[in-house]
PDB file of C-alpha atoms in Angstrom:
ATOM      1  CA  MET A1445      19.528 -13.943  17.305  1.00  0.00           C
ATOM      2  CA  LEU A1446      15.970 -14.062  16.003  1.00  0.00           C
ATOM      3  CA  THR A1447      15.122 -16.406  13.159  1.00  0.00           C
ATOM      4  CA  HIS A1448      12.210 -16.004  10.787  1.00  0.00           C
ATOM      5  CA  PRO A1449       9.773 -18.794  11.712  1.00  0.00           C
ATOM      6  CA  LEU A1450       8.883 -19.523   8.052  1.00  0.00           C
ATOM      7  CA  PRO A1451       5.271 -20.401   8.893  1.00  0.00           C
ATOM      8  CA  ASP A1452       3.176 -22.491   6.570  1.00  0.00           C
ATOM      9  CA  PRO A1453       1.717 -20.027   4.031  1.00  0.00           C
ATOM     10  CA  ILE A1454      -1.532 -22.010   4.130  1.00  0.00           C
ATOM     11  CA  ALA A1455      -3.645 -20.908   7.086  1.00  0.00           C
ATOM     12  CA  PHE A1456      -6.137 -23.773   6.815  1.00  0.00           C
ATOM     13  CA  SER A1457      -7.739 -26.077   4.287  1.00  0.00           C
ATOM     14  CA  ILE A1458     -11.356 -27.001   3.640  1.00  0.00           C
ATOM     15  CA  GLY A1459     -11.353 -30.113   1.499  1.00  0.00           C
ATOM     16  CA  PRO A1460      -9.398 -29.304  -1.664  1.00  0.00           C
ATOM     17  CA  LEU A1461      -9.538 -25.570  -0.944  1.00  0.00           C
ATOM     18  CA  SER A1462      -6.474 -24.049   0.736  1.00  0.00           C
ATOM     19  CA  VAL A1463      -6.771 -20.625   2.341  1.00  0.00           C
ATOM     20  CA  HIS A1464      -3.461 -18.742   2.395  1.00  0.00           C
ATOM     21  CA  TRP A1465      -2.386 -16.235   5.023  1.00  0.00           C
ATOM     22  CA  TYR A1466      -1.578 -13.763   2.253  1.00  0.00           C
ATOM     23  CA  GLY A1467      -5.169 -13.894   1.045  1.00  0.00           C
ATOM     24  CA  LEU A1468      -6.457 -13.488   4.598  1.00  0.00           C
ATOM     25  CA  MET A1469      -4.366 -10.319   4.966  1.00  0.00           C
ATOM     26  CA  TYR A1470      -6.021  -8.882   1.880  1.00  0.00           C
ATOM     27  CA  LEU A1471      -9.398  -9.851   3.299  1.00  0.00           C
ATOM     28  CA  ALA A1472      -8.467  -8.002   6.499  1.00  0.00           C
ATOM     29  CA  ALA A1473      -7.518  -4.966   4.387  1.00  0.00           C
ATOM     30  CA  PHE A1474     -10.903  -4.928   2.691  1.00  0.00           C
ATOM     31  CA  VAL A1475     -12.760  -5.353   5.991  1.00  0.00           C
ATOM     32  CA  GLN A1476     -10.892  -2.441   7.587  1.00  0.00           C
ATOM     33  CA  PHE A1477     -11.776  -0.351   4.517  1.00  0.00           C
ATOM     34  CA  LEU A1478     -15.466  -0.956   5.205  1.00  0.00           C
ATOM     35  CA  VAL A1479     -15.148  -0.281   8.942  1.00  0.00           C
ATOM     36  CA  LEU A1480     -13.097   2.902   8.582  1.00  0.00           C
ATOM     37  CA  GLY A1481     -15.175   3.994   5.610  1.00  0.00           C
ATOM     38  CA  ARG A1482     -18.350   3.898   7.680  1.00  0.00           C
ATOM     39  CA  MET A1483     -16.647   5.919  10.392  1.00  0.00           C
ATOM     40  CA  ARG A1484     -15.450   8.443   7.825  1.00  0.00           C
ATOM     41  CA  ALA A1485     -18.861   8.750   6.183  1.00  0.00           C
ATOM     42  CA  ARG A1486     -20.307   9.719   9.566  1.00  0.00           C
ATOM     43  CA  GLN A1487     -17.818  12.546  10.132  1.00  0.00           C
ATOM     44  CA  PRO A1488     -19.828  15.813  10.030  1.00  0.00           C
ATOM     45  CA  HIS A1489     -18.066  17.358   7.024  1.00  0.00           C
ATOM     46  CA  MET A1490     -18.254  14.073   5.085  1.00  0.00           C
ATOM     47  CA  ALA A1491     -21.938  13.576   5.886  1.00  0.00           C
ATOM     48  CA  ALA A1492     -22.596  17.178   4.837  1.00  0.00           C
ATOM     49  CA  ALA A1493     -20.932  16.393   1.493  1.00  0.00           C
ATOM     50  CA  GLY A1494     -23.452  13.592   0.929  1.00  0.00           C
ATOM     51  CA  TRP A1495     -21.352  10.562   1.855  1.00  0.00           C
ATOM     52  CA  LYS A1496     -23.267   7.604   3.257  1.00  0.00           C
ATOM     53  CA  PRO A1497     -22.126   4.212   4.579  1.00  0.00           C
ATOM     54  CA  GLU A1498     -24.175   2.577   1.809  1.00  0.00           C
ATOM     55  CA  ASN A1499     -21.752   3.981  -0.779  1.00  0.00           C
ATOM     56  CA  LEU A1500     -18.966   1.709   0.448  1.00  0.00           C
ATOM     57  CA  ASP A1501     -20.086  -1.707  -0.785  1.00  0.00           C
ATOM     58  CA  ASP A1502     -20.139  -0.717  -4.442  1.00  0.00           C
ATOM     59  CA  MET A1503     -16.971   1.335  -4.020  1.00  0.00           C
ATOM     60  CA  LEU A1504     -15.184  -1.628  -2.439  1.00  0.00           C
ATOM     61  CA  PHE A1505     -16.019  -3.841  -5.413  1.00  0.00           C
ATOM     62  CA  TYR A1506     -14.307  -1.395  -7.761  1.00  0.00           C
ATOM     63  CA  GLY A1507     -11.417  -0.978  -5.318  1.00  0.00           C
ATOM     64  CA  VAL A1508     -10.815  -4.730  -5.014  1.00  0.00           C
ATOM     65  CA  LEU A1509     -10.539  -5.040  -8.797  1.00  0.00           C
ATOM     66  CA  GLY A1510      -8.158  -2.086  -8.914  1.00  0.00           C
ATOM     67  CA  VAL A1511      -5.939  -3.449  -6.136  1.00  0.00           C
ATOM     68  CA  ILE A1512      -5.678  -6.995  -7.486  1.00  0.00           C
ATOM     69  CA  ILE A1513      -5.350  -6.234 -11.200  1.00  0.00           C
ATOM     70  CA  GLY A1514      -3.174  -3.160 -10.762  1.00  0.00           C
ATOM     71  CA  GLY A1515      -1.043  -4.700  -8.005  1.00  0.00           C
ATOM     72  CA  ARG A1516      -0.322  -7.828  -9.988  1.00  0.00           C
ATOM     73  CA  LEU A1517       0.387  -6.010 -13.252  1.00  0.00           C
ATOM     74  CA  GLY A1518       2.644  -3.617 -11.348  1.00  0.00           C
ATOM     75  CA  GLU A1519       4.648  -6.551  -9.975  1.00  0.00           C
ATOM     76  CA  VAL A1520       4.922  -8.015 -13.469  1.00  0.00           C
ATOM     77  CA  LEU A1521       5.873  -4.795 -15.254  1.00  0.00           C
ATOM     78  CA  PHE A1522       7.852  -2.889 -12.609  1.00  0.00           C
ATOM     79  CA  TYR A1523       9.774  -5.617 -10.799  1.00  0.00           C
ATOM     80  CA  GLN A1524       9.955  -9.029 -12.496  1.00  0.00           C
ATOM     81  CA  PRO A1525       9.053  -8.753 -16.192  1.00  0.00           C
ATOM     82  CA  GLY A1526      11.651 -11.327 -17.248  1.00  0.00           C
ATOM     83  CA  TYR A1527      10.408 -13.980 -14.820  1.00  0.00           C
ATOM     84  CA  TYR A1528       6.740 -13.571 -15.694  1.00  0.00           C
ATOM     85  CA  LEU A1529       7.414 -13.505 -19.435  1.00  0.00           C
ATOM     86  CA  SER A1530       9.133 -16.864 -18.986  1.00  0.00           C
ATOM     87  CA  ASN A1531       6.392 -18.166 -16.661  1.00  0.00           C
ATOM     88  CA  PRO A1532       3.166 -16.453 -17.829  1.00  0.00           C
ATOM     89  CA  LEU A1533       0.843 -18.752 -15.865  1.00  0.00           C
ATOM     90  CA  GLN A1534       2.457 -17.521 -12.629  1.00  0.00           C
ATOM     91  CA  ILE A1535       0.907 -14.105 -13.254  1.00  0.00           C
ATOM     92  CA  PHE A1536      -2.375 -15.535 -11.973  1.00  0.00           C
ATOM     93  CA  ALA A1537      -0.875 -17.163  -8.832  1.00  0.00           C
ATOM     94  CA  VAL A1538      -1.614 -14.163  -6.611  1.00  0.00           C
ATOM     95  CA  TRP A1539      -1.937 -16.380  -3.506  1.00  0.00           C
ATOM     96  CA  LYS A1540       1.839 -16.826  -3.594  1.00  0.00           C
ATOM     97  CA  GLY A1541       2.378 -13.100  -3.012  1.00  0.00           C
ATOM     98  CA  GLY A1542       3.960 -10.603  -5.342  1.00  0.00           C
ATOM     99  CA  MET A1543       1.768  -7.492  -5.442  1.00  0.00           C
ATOM    100  CA  SER A1544       3.192  -4.071  -6.214  1.00  0.00           C
ATOM    101  CA  PHE A1545       1.812  -1.210  -4.139  1.00  0.00           C
ATOM    102  CA  HIS A1546       2.571   1.292  -6.884  1.00  0.00           C
ATOM    103  CA  GLY A1547       0.708  -0.837  -9.415  1.00  0.00           C
ATOM    104  CA  GLY A1548      -2.200  -1.314  -7.024  1.00  0.00           C
ATOM    105  CA  PHE A1549      -2.207   2.434  -6.364  1.00  0.00           C
ATOM    106  CA  ILE A1550      -2.591   3.184 -10.071  1.00  0.00           C
ATOM    107  CA  GLY A1551      -5.247   0.494 -10.352  1.00  0.00           C
ATOM    108  CA  VAL A1552      -7.267   1.979  -7.502  1.00  0.00           C
ATOM    109  CA  LEU A1553      -6.991   5.489  -8.973  1.00  0.00           C
ATOM    110  CA  LEU A1554      -8.457   4.233 -12.240  1.00  0.00           C
ATOM    111  CA  ALA A1555     -11.130   2.157 -10.490  1.00  0.00           C
ATOM    112  CA  MET A1556     -12.217   5.069  -8.297  1.00  0.00           C
ATOM    113  CA  ALA A1557     -12.331   7.380 -11.323  1.00  0.00           C
ATOM    114  CA  LEU A1558     -14.729   4.910 -12.966  1.00  0.00           C
ATOM    115  CA  TRP A1559     -16.814   4.701  -9.786  1.00  0.00           C
ATOM    116  CA  ALA A1560     -16.919   8.489  -9.528  1.00  0.00           C
ATOM    117  CA  ARG A1561     -18.094   8.754 -13.123  1.00  0.00           C
ATOM    118  CA  LYS A1562     -20.756   6.112 -12.548  1.00  0.00           C
ATOM    119  CA  THR A1563     -22.130   7.862  -9.452  1.00  0.00           C
ATOM    120  CA  GLY A1564     -21.729  11.441 -10.681  1.00  0.00           C
ATOM    121  CA  ARG A1565     -19.274  12.382  -7.944  1.00  0.00           C
ATOM    122  CA  SER A1566     -16.116  14.433  -8.229  1.00  0.00           C
ATOM    123  CA  THR A1567     -13.084  12.198  -8.727  1.00  0.00           C
ATOM    124  CA  VAL A1568     -11.061  14.447  -6.409  1.00  0.00           C
ATOM    125  CA  ALA A1569     -13.717  14.098  -3.692  1.00  0.00           C
ATOM    126  CA  VAL A1570     -13.582  10.303  -4.010  1.00  0.00           C
ATOM    127  CA  TYR A1571      -9.793  10.305  -3.701  1.00  0.00           C
ATOM    128  CA  ASP A1572      -9.974  12.494  -0.601  1.00  0.00           C
ATOM    129  CA  PHE A1573     -12.594  10.212   0.922  1.00  0.00           C
ATOM    130  CA  ILE A1574     -10.667   6.948   0.509  1.00  0.00           C
ATOM    131  CA  ALA A1575      -7.125   8.216   1.222  1.00  0.00           C
ATOM    132  CA  PRO A1576      -7.237   7.741   5.037  1.00  0.00           C
ATOM    133  CA  MET A1577      -8.365   4.104   4.661  1.00  0.00           C
ATOM    134  CA  VAL A1578      -5.512   3.000   2.415  1.00  0.00           C
ATOM    135  CA  PRO A1579      -2.491   2.860   4.800  1.00  0.00           C
ATOM    136  CA  LEU A1580      -3.872   0.196   7.150  1.00  0.00           C
ATOM    137  CA  GLY A1581      -4.779  -1.974   4.179  1.00  0.00           C
ATOM    138  CA  TYR A1582      -1.224  -1.578   2.954  1.00  0.00           C
ATOM    139  CA  ALA A1583       0.062  -2.586   6.413  1.00  0.00           C
ATOM    140  CA  ALA A1584      -2.001  -5.788   6.263  1.00  0.00           C
ATOM    141  CA  GLY A1585      -0.421  -6.628   2.916  1.00  0.00           C
ATOM    142  CA  ARG A1586       3.075  -6.150   4.326  1.00  0.00           C
ATOM    143  CA  ILE A1587       2.269  -8.497   7.209  1.00  0.00           C
ATOM    144  CA  GLY A1588       1.253 -11.010   4.554  1.00  0.00           C
ATOM    145  CA  ASN A1589       4.653 -10.498   2.906  1.00  0.00           C
ATOM    146  CA  PHE A1590       6.360 -11.204   6.233  1.00  0.00           C
ATOM    147  CA  ILE A1591       4.378 -14.404   6.779  1.00  0.00           C
ATOM    148  CA  ASN A1592       5.386 -15.521   3.274  1.00  0.00           C
ATOM    149  CA  ALA A1593       9.033 -14.640   4.073  1.00  0.00           C
ATOM    150  CA  GLU A1594       9.048 -12.177   1.177  1.00  0.00           C
ATOM    151  CA  LEU A1595      10.905  -8.872   0.871  1.00  0.00           C
ATOM    152  CA  PRO A1596      13.866  -9.731   3.134  1.00  0.00           C
ATOM    153  CA  GLY A1597      15.740  -6.797   4.610  1.00  0.00           C
ATOM    154  CA  ARG A1598      19.272  -5.663   3.988  1.00  0.00           C
ATOM    155  CA  PRO A1599      22.015  -7.086   6.238  1.00  0.00           C
ATOM    156  CA  ALA A1600      21.806  -5.691   9.779  1.00  0.00           C
ATOM    157  CA  ASP A1601      24.217  -5.283  12.673  1.00  0.00           C
ATOM    158  CA  PRO A1602      24.025  -8.553  14.659  1.00  0.00           C
ATOM    159  CA  SER A1603      23.741  -6.506  17.866  1.00  0.00           C
ATOM    160  CA  LEU A1604      20.382  -5.092  16.713  1.00  0.00           C
ATOM    161  CA  PRO A1605      17.839  -6.759  19.053  1.00  0.00           C
ATOM    162  CA  TRP A1606      15.364  -7.471  16.273  1.00  0.00           C
ATOM    163  CA  ALA A1607      17.879  -8.442  13.570  1.00  0.00           C
ATOM    164  CA  MET A1608      16.593 -11.634  12.031  1.00  0.00           C
ATOM    165  CA  ILE A1609      17.998 -14.527  10.029  1.00  0.00           C
ATOM    166  CA  TRP A1610      15.841 -15.492   7.043  1.00  0.00           C
ATOM    167  CA  PRO A1611      16.630 -19.209   6.490  1.00  0.00           C
ATOM    168  CA  ASN A1612      15.118 -19.087   3.007  1.00  0.00           C
ATOM    169  CA  VAL A1613      17.720 -16.448   2.036  1.00  0.00           C
ATOM    170  CA  ASP A1614      20.981 -17.046   3.938  1.00  0.00           C
ATOM    171  CA  ALA A1615      22.442 -17.053   7.452  1.00  0.00           C
ATOM    172  CA  ILE A1616      23.095 -13.287   7.583  1.00  0.00           C
ATOM    173  CA  PRO A1617      21.172 -11.194  10.167  1.00  0.00           C
ATOM    174  CA  ARG A1618      18.754  -8.916   8.329  1.00  0.00           C
ATOM    175  CA  HIS A1619      16.267  -6.142   8.995  1.00  0.00           C
ATOM    176  CA  PRO A1620      12.641  -7.380   9.087  1.00  0.00           C
ATOM    177  CA  SER A1621      11.781  -4.829   6.411  1.00  0.00           C
ATOM    178  CA  PRO A1622       8.119  -5.858   5.853  1.00  0.00           C
ATOM    179  CA  ILE A1623       7.476  -5.080   9.532  1.00  0.00           C
ATOM    180  CA  TYR A1624       9.199  -1.698   9.166  1.00  0.00           C
ATOM    181  CA  GLN A1625       7.012  -0.869   6.194  1.00  0.00           C
ATOM    182  CA  ALA A1626       3.840  -2.071   7.921  1.00  0.00           C
ATOM    183  CA  LEU A1627       4.599   0.203  10.886  1.00  0.00           C
ATOM    184  CA  VAL A1628       5.934   3.295   9.069  1.00  0.00           C
ATOM    185  CA  ASP A1629       4.360   3.285   5.586  1.00  0.00           C
ATOM    186  CA  GLY A1630       1.192   1.806   7.057  1.00  0.00           C
ATOM    187  CA  LEU A1631       0.345   2.481  10.700  1.00  0.00           C
ATOM    188  CA  LEU A1632       2.214   5.773  11.171  1.00  0.00           C
ATOM    189  CA  LEU A1633       0.960   7.192   7.876  1.00  0.00           C
ATOM    190  CA  PHE A1634      -2.586   6.133   8.763  1.00  0.00           C
ATOM    191  CA  ILE A1635      -2.456   8.047  12.043  1.00  0.00           C
ATOM    192  CA  ILE A1636      -1.169  11.207  10.342  1.00  0.00           C
ATOM    193  CA  VAL A1637      -3.650  11.167   7.454  1.00  0.00           C
ATOM    194  CA  TRP A1638      -6.643  10.134   9.587  1.00  0.00           C
ATOM    195  CA  ILE A1639      -6.090  12.947  12.078  1.00  0.00           C
ATOM    196  CA  TYR A1640      -5.576  15.470   9.259  1.00  0.00           C
ATOM    197  CA  ALA A1641      -8.731  14.309   7.457  1.00  0.00           C
ATOM    198  CA  ARG A1642     -11.005  14.673  10.505  1.00  0.00           C
ATOM    199  CA  LYS A1643     -11.594  18.304   9.582  1.00  0.00           C
ATOM    200  CA  GLN A1644     -12.705  19.945   6.367  1.00  0.00           C
ATOM    201  CA  ARG A1645      -9.726  20.434   4.041  1.00  0.00           C
ATOM    202  CA  PRO A1646      -9.366  21.990   0.588  1.00  0.00           C
ATOM    203  CA  PRO A1647     -10.157  19.648  -2.328  1.00  0.00           C
ATOM    204  CA  LEU A1648      -7.349  17.150  -3.020  1.00  0.00           C
ATOM    205  CA  ALA A1649      -5.436  18.094   0.151  1.00  0.00           C
ATOM    206  CA  VAL A1650      -6.138  14.804   1.954  1.00  0.00           C
ATOM    207  CA  GLY A1651      -5.286  12.740  -1.100  1.00  0.00           C
ATOM    208  CA  ALA A1652      -2.119  14.770  -1.711  1.00  0.00           C
ATOM    209  CA  LEU A1653      -0.986  14.336   1.896  1.00  0.00           C
ATOM    210  CA  PHE A1654      -1.389  10.577   1.606  1.00  0.00           C
ATOM    211  CA  VAL A1655       0.419  10.355  -1.740  1.00  0.00           C
ATOM    212  CA  GLY A1656       3.321  12.562  -0.664  1.00  0.00           C
ATOM    213  CA  GLY A1657       3.488  11.019   2.804  1.00  0.00           C
ATOM    214  CA  TYR A1658       3.596   7.501   1.420  1.00  0.00           C
ATOM    215  CA  GLY A1659       6.306   8.478  -1.050  1.00  0.00           C
ATOM    216  CA  VAL A1660       8.488   9.883   1.745  1.00  0.00           C
ATOM    217  CA  ALA A1661       7.854   6.920   4.072  1.00  0.00           C
ATOM    218  CA  ARG A1662       8.506   4.320   1.369  1.00  0.00           C
ATOM    219  CA  PHE A1663      11.662   6.110   0.208  1.00  0.00           C
ATOM    220  CA  CYS A1664      13.028   5.918   3.769  1.00  0.00           C
ATOM    221  CA  THR A1665      12.036   2.328   4.574  1.00  0.00           C
ATOM    222  CA  GLU A1666      13.496   1.124   1.261  1.00  0.00           C
ATOM    223  CA  TYR A1667      16.947   1.690   2.775  1.00  0.00           C
ATOM    224  CA  PHE A1668      16.275  -1.339   5.008  1.00  0.00           C
ATOM    225  CA  ARG A1669      14.858  -3.633   2.314  1.00  0.00           C
ATOM    226  CA  THR A1670      16.833  -5.723  -0.142  1.00  0.00           C
ATOM    227  CA  PRO A1671      16.088  -3.942  -3.433  1.00  0.00           C
ATOM    228  CA  ASP A1672      14.428  -5.780  -6.285  1.00  0.00           C
ATOM    229  CA  TYR A1673      16.920  -3.909  -8.447  1.00  0.00           C
ATOM    230  CA  GLU A1674      18.738  -0.597  -8.277  1.00  0.00           C
ATOM    231  CA  VAL A1675      19.067   2.277 -10.724  1.00  0.00           C
ATOM    232  CA  HIS A1676      21.746   4.939 -11.008  1.00  0.00           C
ATOM    233  CA  PHE A1677      20.443   8.479 -11.239  1.00  0.00           C
ATOM    234  CA  ALA A1678      22.408  11.744 -11.035  1.00  0.00           C
ATOM    235  CA  GLY A1679      25.326   9.968  -9.399  1.00  0.00           C
ATOM    236  CA  LEU A1680      23.087   8.298  -6.811  1.00  0.00           C
ATOM    237  CA  THR A1681      22.033   4.683  -6.444  1.00  0.00           C
ATOM    238  CA  ILE A1682      18.375   4.206  -5.587  1.00  0.00           C
ATOM    239  CA  SER A1683      16.150   1.160  -5.459  1.00  0.00           C
ATOM    240  CA  ALA A1684      13.232   0.487  -7.765  1.00  0.00           C
ATOM    241  CA  GLY A1685      10.813   1.289  -4.932  1.00  0.00           C
ATOM    242  CA  GLN A1686      12.501   4.615  -4.285  1.00  0.00           C
ATOM    243  CA  MET A1687      12.453   5.501  -7.966  1.00  0.00           C
ATOM    244  CA  LEU A1688       8.709   4.814  -8.132  1.00  0.00           C
ATOM    245  CA  SER A1689       8.129   6.809  -4.925  1.00  0.00           C
ATOM    246  CA  LEU A1690       9.856  10.004  -6.054  1.00  0.00           C
ATOM    247  CA  PRO A1691       6.988  11.049  -8.381  1.00  0.00           C
ATOM    248  CA  MET A1692       4.590  10.531  -5.474  1.00  0.00           C
ATOM    249  CA  VAL A1693       6.645  12.862  -3.264  1.00  0.00           C
ATOM    250  CA  ALA A1694       6.788  15.491  -6.004  1.00  0.00           C
ATOM    251  CA  PHE A1695       3.042  15.239  -6.686  1.00  0.00           C
ATOM    252  CA  GLY A1696       2.141  15.468  -3.003  1.00  0.00           C
ATOM    253  CA  ILE A1697       4.218  18.606  -2.441  1.00  0.00           C
ATOM    254  CA  VAL A1698       3.033  20.373  -5.604  1.00  0.00           C
ATOM    255  CA  ALA A1699      -0.623  19.397  -5.114  1.00  0.00           C
ATOM    256  CA  LEU A1700      -0.676  20.584  -1.485  1.00  0.00           C
ATOM    257  CA  PHE A1701       0.923  23.892  -2.473  1.00  0.00           C
ATOM    258  CA  ILE A1702      -1.543  24.487  -5.309  1.00  0.00           C
ATOM    259  CA  THR A1703      -4.673  23.445  -3.421  1.00  0.00           C
ATOM    260  CA  TYR A1704      -3.900  25.649  -0.393  1.00  0.00           C
ATOM    261  CA  ARG A1705      -2.936  28.558  -2.626  1.00  0.00           C
ATOM    262  CA  ARG A1706      -6.270  28.292  -4.435  1.00  0.00           C
ATOM    263  CA  HIS A1707      -8.104  27.905  -1.129  1.00  0.00           C
ATOM    264  CA  ARG A1708      -6.589  31.145   0.230  1.00  0.00           C
ATOM    265  CA  ALA A1709      -7.351  32.964  -3.004  1.00  0.00           C
TER     266      ALA A1709
END
């Protein structure tokens, strides 16, 4: 039976400064955004639309603010409002983990809308440009969750080869759900969206594919993750993550239908 190693969350220290693995995973996410963004800007249809690698540095600054502020506020408002109201100073302790993807997603949408307005670009075009770079950044964040022993999975069959005991939770074999989400919501979704985005697509199609695809992937992988809380809807029990993902699925389907219908017309 595998056991979560519970590694030290601090990767290394320089004097009084401690660098956490969780922070390093976010740094890796931002670096991959720059690398993939430069590759995307050089794709013929992106270059023809006026995208240049030099656009990325300023865009990343806005994106970092959106991810951190939106992700943290999403965690506070969507998942643990009671805890953070009782411990308000913990809101700023982002190095301990606790970042909501859905909150970060909203934060990035707002940040990119501001960047688009500043640069005179179409907001839809900006969303389509950045969509393929998001999933791998998300995967890095989930690896950070795993290192921090956060987001434990639901109980698993002990015969499952990769079932894992999380000593910080209990002695029950569990699914390593952060790894599932890194692979499915992150890596697999990246491959699908990146391949789709290599050719010219109707406006908003790439962004809609990412949004809908993430919603579907997250809804499925939530079945293996211990829910933060569950809600009862139409006779069904769904987790908080699934509830927040359903609007993304609906938007992705509707947006793809509308954008292709307009494109054909």
